[in-house]
CSV table of C-alpha atoms in Angstrom, one decimal:
chain,number,residue,atom,x,y,z
Q,1,UNK,CA,0.0,0.0,0.0
Q,2,UNK,CA,0.9,3.6,-0.4
Q,3,UNK,CA,0.5,6.1,2.4
Q,4,UNK,CA,0.4,9.9,2.1
Q,5,UNK,CA,-0.4,12.8,4.4
Q,6,UNK,CA,-1.6,16.3,4.4
Q,7,UNK,CA,0.9,19.0,5.7
Q,8,UNK,CA,-0.5,21.4,8.3
Q,9,UNK,CA,0.2,25.1,7.8
Q,10,UNK,CA,2.4,25.9,10.8
Q,11,UNK,CA,3.9,29.3,10.7
Q,12,UNK,CA,5.8,31.8,12.8
Q,13,UNK,CA,5.9,35.0,10.8
Q,14,UNK,CA,8.5,36.5,13.2
Q,15,UNK,CA,11.0,33.8,12.4
Q,16,UNK,CA,13.5,34.1,9.5
Q,17,UNK,CA,12.1,30.8,8.1
Q,18,UNK,CA,8.4,31.1,9.0
Q,19,UNK,CA,7.3,27.8,7.7
Q,20,UNK,CA,10.2,25.7,9.0
Q,21,UNK,CA,8.0,23.5,11.1
Q,22,UNK,CA,5.9,22.5,8.1
Q,23,UNK,CA,9.0,21.8,6.1
Q,24,UNK,CA,10.5,19.8,8.9
Q,25,UNK,CA,7.3,17.6,9.0
Q,26,UNK,CA,7.7,16.9,5.3
Q,27,UNK,CA,11.3,15.8,5.8
Q,28,UNK,CA,10.1,13.6,8.7
Q,29,UNK,CA,7.4,12.1,6.5
Q,30,UNK,CA,10.0,11.1,3.9
Q,31,UNK,CA,12.1,9.5,6.6
Q,32,UNK,CA,9.1,7.6,8.0
Q,33,UNK,CA,8.1,6.0,4.7
Q,34,UNK,CA,5.3,8.2,3.4
Q,35,UNK,CA,4.9,8.3,-0.4
Q,36,UNK,CA,3.4,11.8,-0.8
Q,37,UNK,CA,2.7,15.0,1.1
Q,38,UNK,CA,0.0,17.3,0.0
Q,39,UNK,CA,-1.2,20.8,0.9
Q,40,UNK,CA,-4.6,22.4,0.4
Q,41,UNK,CA,-5.8,25.5,-1.4
Q,42,UNK,CA,-8.1,28.3,-0.4
Q,43,UNK,CA,-8.0,32.1,-0.9
Q,44,UNK,CA,-8.9,34.6,1.7
Q,45,UNK,CA,-8.7,32.2,4.7
Q,46,UNK,CA,-5.8,32.7,7.1
Q,47,UNK,CA,-5.6,29.0,8.0
Q,48,UNK,CA,-5.2,27.9,4.4
Q,49,UNK,CA,-2.6,28.3,1.6
Q,50,UNK,CA,-3.5,30.7,-1.2
Q,51,UNK,CA,-0.5,29.6,-3.4
Q,52,UNK,CA,0.2,25.9,-2.7
Q,53,UNK,CA,2.3,25.4,-5.9
Q,54,UNK,CA,4.9,27.9,-4.7
Q,55,UNK,CA,4.9,26.3,-1.3
Q,56,UNK,CA,5.3,22.8,-2.8
Q,57,UNK,CA,8.4,24.0,-4.7
Q,58,UNK,CA,10.0,24.8,-1.4
Q,59,UNK,CA,8.9,21.4,0.0
Q,60,UNK,CA,10.4,19.6,-3.0
Q,61,UNK,CA,13.7,21.5,-2.6
Q,62,UNK,CA,14.0,20.2,1.0
Q,63,UNK,CA,13.3,16.5,0.1
Q,64,UNK,CA,14.7,14.0,-2.3
Q,65,UNK,CA,12.3,11.1,-2.8
Q,66,UNK,CA,9.0,12.3,-1.3
Q,67,UNK,CA,6.3,13.2,-3.8
Q,68,UNK,CA,4.5,16.5,-3.4
Q,69,UNK,CA,0.9,17.3,-4.4
Q,70,UNK,CA,-2.1,19.5,-3.9
Q,71,UNK,CA,-5.1,18.3,-2.0
Q,72,UNK,CA,-6.9,20.0,-3.5
Q,73,UNK,CA,-6.0,22.8,-6.0
Q,74,UNK,CA,-9.1,24.8,-7.2
Q,75,UNK,CA,-8.3,24.5,-10.9
Q,76,UNK,CA,-11.5,26.1,-12.3
Q,77,UNK,CA,-10.7,29.3,-10.5
Q,78,UNK,CA,-7.4,29.8,-12.4
Q,79,UNK,CA,-5.9,30.0,-15.9
Q,80,UNK,CA,-5.0,26.4,-16.8
Q,81,UNK,CA,-2.1,27.3,-19.0
Q,82,UNK,CA,-0.5,29.3,-16.2
Q,83,UNK,CA,-1.1,26.3,-13.9
Q,84,UNK,CA,0.5,24.0,-16.4
Q,85,UNK,CA,3.6,26.2,-16.4
Q,86,UNK,CA,3.8,26.2,-12.6
Q,87,UNK,CA,3.3,22.5,-12.2
Q,88,UNK,CA,5.9,21.7,-14.9
Q,89,UNK,CA,8.4,24.0,-13.2
Q,90,UNK,CA,8.0,22.0,-9.9
Q,91,UNK,CA,8.2,18.8,-11.9
Q,92,UNK,CA,11.6,19.8,-13.2
Q,93,UNK,CA,12.8,21.2,-9.9
Q,94,UNK,CA,11.8,18.0,-8.1
Q,95,UNK,CA,13.0,15.5,-10.7
Q,96,UNK,CA,9.4,14.4,-11.5
Q,97,UNK,CA,7.8,14.3,-8.0
Q,98,UNK,CA,4.6,16.3,-8.3
Q,99,UNK,CA,1.0,15.3,-8.6
Q,100,UNK,CA,-1.8,17.8,-9.1
Q,101,UNK,CA,-4.9,17.1,-7.1
Q,102,UNK,CA,-7.8,19.3,-8.2
Q,103,UNK,CA,-11.3,20.0,-7.1
Q,104,UNK,CA,-14.1,22.5,-7.5
Q,105,UNK,CA,-14.1,24.1,-4.0
Q,106,UNK,CA,-17.3,25.4,-2.5
Q,107,UNK,CA,-16.9,29.2,-2.0
Q,108,UNK,CA,-18.3,31.4,-4.8
Q,109,UNK,CA,-16.2,34.4,-3.6
Q,110,UNK,CA,-13.0,32.7,-4.8
Q,111,UNK,CA,-14.4,32.3,-8.3
Q,112,UNK,CA,-15.7,35.8,-8.4
Q,113,UNK,CA,-12.5,37.6,-7.4
Q,114,UNK,CA,-10.4,35.6,-9.9
Q,115,UNK,CA,-12.8,36.3,-12.8
Q,116,UNK,CA,-14.4,32.8,-12.9
Q,117,UNK,CA,-18.0,31.7,-12.4
Q,118,UNK,CA,-19.0,29.3,-9.7
Q,119,UNK,CA,-22.1,28.3,-11.6
Q,120,UNK,CA,-19.9,27.0,-14.4
Q,121,UNK,CA,-17.4,25.2,-12.2
Q,122,UNK,CA,-18.0,21.7,-13.6
Q,123,UNK,CA,-17.6,22.8,-17.2
Q,124,UNK,CA,-14.6,24.9,-16.4
Q,125,UNK,CA,-13.0,21.9,-14.7
Q,126,UNK,CA,-13.5,19.7,-17.7
Q,127,UNK,CA,-12.0,22.2,-20.1
Q,128,UNK,CA,-9.1,23.0,-17.8
Q,129,UNK,CA,-8.2,19.3,-17.4
Q,130,UNK,CA,-8.2,18.9,-21.2
Q,131,UNK,CA,-5.9,21.9,-21.6
Q,132,UNK,CA,-3.4,20.6,-19.0
Q,133,UNK,CA,-3.1,17.3,-20.8
Q,134,UNK,CA,-2.9,19.0,-24.1
Q,135,UNK,CA,-0.1,21.5,-23.3
Q,136,UNK,CA,1.9,19.0,-21.3
Q,137,UNK,CA,1.9,16.4,-24.0
Q,138,UNK,CA,2.0,18.4,-27.2
Q,139,UNK,CA,4.1,21.2,-28.6
Q,140,UNK,CA,3.1,23.9,-31.0
Q,141,UNK,CA,-0.6,23.3,-30.1
Q,142,UNK,CA,-3.6,25.6,-30.0
Q,143,UNK,CA,-7.0,25.5,-28.3
Q,144,UNK,CA,-10.4,27.1,-29.0
Q,145,UNK,CA,-12.8,26.3,-26.2
Q,146,UNK,CA,-15.8,27.7,-24.3
Q,147,UNK,CA,-13.8,29.5,-21.6
Q,148,UNK,CA,-10.2,29.5,-22.9
Q,149,UNK,CA,-8.6,30.0,-26.3
Q,150,UNK,CA,-5.0,30.4,-27.3
Q,151,UNK,CA,-3.0,30.3,-30.6
Q,152,UNK,CA,-0.4,27.8,-31.4
Q,153,UNK,CA,2.2,27.7,-28.6
Q,154,UNK,CA,4.5,25.5,-26.6
Q,155,UNK,CA,4.4,25.6,-22.8
Q,156,UNK,CA,7.8,25.8,-21.2
Q,157,UNK,CA,9.2,24.3,-19.1
Q,158,UNK,CA,8.2,20.8,-20.3
Q,159,UNK,CA,7.2,18.3,-17.5
Q,160,UNK,CA,9.6,15.5,-16.6
Q,161,UNK,CA,7.0,12.8,-15.9
Q,162,UNK,CA,5.7,10.9,-18.9
Q,163,UNK,CA,3.2,11.5,-20.2
Q,164,UNK,CA,2.6,14.3,-17.7
Q,165,UNK,CA,2.3,14.9,-13.9
Q,166,UNK,CA,-0.5,12.8,-12.5
Q,167,UNK,CA,-3.9,14.5,-12.2
Q,168,UNK,CA,-5.9,13.5,-9.1
Q,169,UNK,CA,-9.5,14.6,-9.4
Q,170,UNK,CA,-11.7,15.0,-6.3
Q,171,UNK,CA,-15.4,15.0,-5.9
Q,172,UNK,CA,-18.4,12.9,-4.7
Q,173,UNK,CA,-21.2,14.0,-6.9
Q,174,UNK,CA,-21.8,11.5,-9.7
Q,175,UNK,CA,-20.7,14.0,-12.4
Q,176,UNK,CA,-17.4,14.7,-10.5
Q,177,UNK,CA,-16.7,11.0,-10.0
Q,178,UNK,CA,-17.3,10.4,-13.7
Q,179,UNK,CA,-15.1,13.3,-14.6
Q,180,UNK,CA,-12.3,11.8,-12.5
Q,181,UNK,CA,-12.7,8.5,-14.5
Q,182,UNK,CA,-12.6,10.2,-17.9
Q,183,UNK,CA,-10.0,12.9,-17.4
Q,184,UNK,CA,-8.0,12.1,-14.3
Q,185,UNK,CA,-5.3,9.6,-13.4
Q,186,UNK,CA,-6.8,8.9,-10.0
Q,187,UNK,CA,-9.9,9.8,-8.1
Q,188,UNK,CA,-9.6,11.5,-4.7
Q,189,UNK,CA,-12.2,10.2,-2.3
Q,190,UNK,CA,-13.2,12.0,0.9
Q,191,UNK,CA,-12.1,13.0,3.5
Q,192,UNK,CA,-15.6,14.1,4.8
Q,193,UNK,CA,-17.7,11.3,3.4
Q,194,UNK,CA,-18.6,8.1,5.3
Q,195,UNK,CA,-17.5,4.7,4.2
Q,196,UNK,CA,-21.0,4.1,2.8
Q,197,UNK,CA,-20.8,7.1,0.6
Q,198,UNK,CA,-17.3,6.2,-0.5
Q,199,UNK,CA,-18.6,2.8,-1.5
Q,200,UNK,CA,-21.5,4.2,-3.6
Q,201,UNK,CA,-19.1,6.7,-5.3
Q,202,UNK,CA,-16.7,3.8,-6.0
Q,203,UNK,CA,-19.4,2.0,-7.9
Q,204,UNK,CA,-19.9,5.0,-10.1
Q,205,UNK,CA,-16.2,5.5,-10.5
Q,206,UNK,CA,-15.4,1.9,-11.6
Q,207,UNK,CA,-18.3,1.9,-14.0
Q,208,UNK,CA,-17.2,5.2,-15.5
Q,209,UNK,CA,-13.6,3.9,-15.8
Q,210,UNK,CA,-14.9,0.8,-17.6
Q,211,UNK,CA,-16.9,2.9,-20.0
Q,212,UNK,CA,-14.0,5.3,-20.6
Q,213,UNK,CA,-11.4,2.5,-20.9
Q,214,UNK,CA,-9.3,4.0,-18.1
Q,215,UNK,CA,-7.7,2.4,-15.0
Q,216,UNK,CA,-9.6,2.8,-11.7
Q,217,UNK,CA,-6.8,4.2,-9.5
Q,218,UNK,CA,-7.9,6.2,-6.5
Q,219,UNK,CA,-6.8,7.6,-3.1
Q,220,UNK,CA,-8.9,7.4,0.1
Q,221,UNK,CA,-8.5,10.5,2.2
Q,222,UNK,CA,-9.3,10.4,5.9
Q,223,UNK,CA,-8.9,12.9,8.8
Q,224,UNK,CA,-6.8,11.3,11.5
Q,225,UNK,CA,-5.5,11.3,15.0
Q,226,UNK,CA,-3.3,8.5,16.3
Q,227,UNK,CA,-1.7,8.3,19.8
Q,228,UNK,CA,0.1,5.7,21.9
Q,229,UNK,CA,-2.6,6.0,24.6
Q,230,UNK,CA,-5.9,4.9,23.1
Q,231,UNK,CA,-8.0,6.1,26.1
Q,232,UNK,CA,-6.4,9.6,25.9
Q,233,UNK,CA,-7.3,9.9,22.2
Q,234,UNK,CA,-10.9,8.7,22.8
Q,235,UNK,CA,-11.6,10.8,25.9
Q,236,UNK,CA,-9.6,13.9,25.4
Q,237,UNK,CA,-8.9,14.5,21.7
Q,238,UNK,CA,-11.7,12.9,19.7
Q,239,UNK,CA,-14.6,15.0,21.1
Q,240,UNK,CA,-12.8,18.2,20.5
Q,241,UNK,CA,-11.5,17.2,17.1
Q,242,UNK,CA,-14.9,15.9,15.8
Q,243,UNK,CA,-16.6,19.1,17.1
Q,244,UNK,CA,-14.2,21.2,15.1
Q,245,UNK,CA,-14.6,19.0,12.0
Q,246,UNK,CA,-18.4,19.3,12.2
Q,247,UNK,CA,-18.2,23.1,12.3
Q,248,UNK,CA,-16.1,23.0,9.1
Q,249,UNK,CA,-18.3,20.4,7.4
Q,250,UNK,CA,-21.3,22.7,7.8
Q,251,UNK,CA,-19.6,25.1,5.4
Q,252,UNK,CA,-19.6,22.7,2.5
Q,253,UNK,CA,-22.0,19.8,3.3
Q,254,UNK,CA,-23.5,18.4,0.1
Q,255,UNK,CA,-24.2,14.7,0.7
Q,256,UNK,CA,-27.5,13.5,2.0
Q,257,UNK,CA,-25.9,11.3,4.6
Q,258,UNK,CA,-24.0,14.3,6.1
Q,259,UNK,CA,-27.2,16.4,5.9
Q,260,UNK,CA,-29.0,13.8,7.8
Q,261,UNK,CA,-26.3,13.7,10.5
Q,262,UNK,CA,-26.6,17.5,10.9
Q,263,UNK,CA,-30.3,17.2,11.1
Q,264,UNK,CA,-30.0,14.8,14.0
Q,265,UNK,CA,-27.6,17.2,15.8
Q,266,UNK,CA,-29.8,20.2,15.1
Q,267,UNK,CA,-32.8,18.4,16.5
Q,268,UNK,CA,-31.0,18.1,19.8
Q,269,UNK,CA,-29.7,14.6,19.6
Q,270,UNK,CA,-26.3,14.0,21.4
Q,271,UNK,CA,-24.5,12.0,18.7
Q,272,UNK,CA,-21.3,10.5,20.2
Q,273,UNK,CA,-18.0,11.6,18.6
Q,274,UNK,CA,-17.0,8.0,18.2
Q,275,UNK,CA,-20.1,7.3,16.1
Q,276,UNK,CA,-19.3,10.2,13.8
Q,277,UNK,CA,-15.7,9.1,13.5
Q,278,UNK,CA,-16.3,5.4,13.0
Q,279,UNK,CA,-16.8,5.5,9.2
Q,280,UNK,CA,-15.0,8.8,8.6
Q,281,UNK,CA,-11.7,9.1,10.5
Q,282,UNK,CA,-8.6,7.1,11.3
Q,283,UNK,CA,-8.3,7.4,15.1
Q,284,UNK,CA,-7.1,5.7,18.3
Q,285,UNK,CA,-4.0,3.8,19.0
Q,286,UNK,CA,-1.8,2.3,16.2
Q,287,UNK,CA,-3.6,-1.1,16.4
Q,288,UNK,CA,-7.0,0.7,16.0
Q,289,UNK,CA,-5.7,2.5,12.9
Q,290,UNK,CA,-4.3,-0.7,11.4
Q,291,UNK,CA,-7.7,-2.4,11.8
Q,292,UNK,CA,-9.5,0.6,10.3
Q,293,UNK,CA,-7.1,0.7,7.3
Q,294,UNK,CA,-7.5,-3.0,6.8
Q,295,UNK,CA,-11.3,-2.7,7.0
Q,296,UNK,CA,-11.2,0.0,4.3
Q,297,UNK,CA,-8.9,-2.1,2.2
Q,298,UNK,CA,-11.1,-5.2,2.6
Q,299,UNK,CA,-14.3,-3.4,1.7
Q,300,UNK,CA,-13.1,-1.1,-1.1
Q,301,UNK,CA,-9.8,-2.5,-2.4
Q,302,UNK,CA,-8.1,0.7,-1.7
Q,303,UNK,CA,-4.3,0.6,-2.0
Q,304,UNK,CA,-3.5,4.3,-1.2
Q,305,UNK,CA,-4.6,5.9,2.1
Q,306,UNK,CA,-4.1,9.6,2.7
Q,307,UNK,CA,-4.1,10.7,6.4
Q,308,UNK,CA,-4.7,14.4,7.4
Q,309,UNK,CA,-3.5,14.5,11.0
Q,310,UNK,CA,-5.5,17.0,13.0
Q,311,UNK,CA,-6.6,18.7,9.8
Q,312,UNK,CA,-10.0,19.9,8.6
Q,313,UNK,CA,-10.9,22.6,11.1
Q,314,UNK,CA,-12.5,25.8,9.9
Q,315,UNK,CA,-10.2,27.8,7.6
Q,316,UNK,CA,-11.4,31.1,8.9
Q,317,UNK,CA,-9.1,30.6,11.9
Q,318,UNK,CA,-5.4,31.3,11.7
Q,319,UNK,CA,-4.6,27.7,12.3
Q,320,UNK,CA,-7.0,25.2,10.6
Q,321,UNK,CA,-5.7,22.1,12.4
Q,322,UNK,CA,-5.7,20.6,15.8
Q,323,UNK,CA,-2.3,20.1,17.5
Q,324,UNK,CA,1.1,21.7,17.2
Q,325,UNK,CA,4.3,20.6,15.7
Q,326,UNK,CA,5.2,18.1,18.4
Q,327,UNK,CA,1.8,16.4,18.3
Q,328,UNK,CA,1.8,16.0,14.5
Q,329,UNK,CA,5.5,15.0,14.4
Q,330,UNK,CA,4.8,12.2,17.0
Q,331,UNK,CA,1.8,11.0,14.9
Q,332,UNK,CA,3.9,10.8,11.8
Q,333,UNK,CA,6.6,8.8,13.7
Q,334,UNK,CA,4.0,6.5,15.3
Q,335,UNK,CA,2.2,6.0,12.0
Q,336,UNK,CA,5.5,5.3,10.2
Q,337,UNK,CA,6.8,3.0,12.8
Q,338,UNK,CA,3.7,0.9,13.4
Q,339,UNK,CA,1.0,1.4,10.8
Q,340,UNK,CA,2.9,1.6,7.5
Q,341,UNK,CA,5.0,-1.6,8.2
Q,342,UNK,CA,1.7,-3.5,8.7
Q,343,UNK,CA,1.0,-3.1,5.0
Q,344,UNK,CA,4.1,-4.1,3.2
Q,345,UNK,CA,4.5,-3.2,-0.5
Q,346,UNK,CA,4.2,-6.2,-2.7
């Protein structure tokens, strides 16, 4: 199996290297056997990264084998030719170690400010994905589309990876999952959705891949908290963490199962944090997490699990994750020492 993780945005703007802790976590992830680290993308939110591609270039410069990626980059908001240039630059700088994870986002303001249209986000994503593949794989090529047109040109620099940097496409609506099958190299599932929703999406994805003649590769994303002391995680961390996650999920909830969960809570029901986490998070002691990963693998066939340690809290706060550097570093070490070796690469 492959294991990857989401980098938290830890910063000290008074320091000469303000993001040193985040960079140190990336180096630690490489040492502990993780395949990829990703960072998210939102504008106008202090707890999120507005320019993840520039940030990933710095991560790539500090590592040697670790892959870097976005999880996710809001591709329909931006000019796809410019994105192609940026990603190809990082591909060259890293020796071919970048994947571009893309999604639609949920906040119309981000579209409005950048001259895009939230109502057209699906069609814009389709066109942008086609343009990325076109300019990465062909030289002296032109395009005349609904949203973007350009005369014959060659994008420089050229990407290192053949045929191009992998495109990971996120989404849980049927149209988004179908788009991932047709135009992506992998589907990004989660991290908010329950196991039941993931399974229903997976049915759509595999059917769409079969229809399109593509390979059904995918990545299961889960929010996570792992600790040596199971009881401490369950009693002290999980209720606070799930509470913060629920606050953030309200901002973007779109699935009927999640809407039903919020309806129960809003009706006054005391839904235990462990019940909410059971099909949505990786949590507990290493043995718990190993069992959870194995369950996901048995039920879905997943061979790439992405953990976001303490991530997923509201981005309006300056720090959109739970736990500091020491907490997250210890989780990376524990995961690398006990969870990853339980699933050897064949």
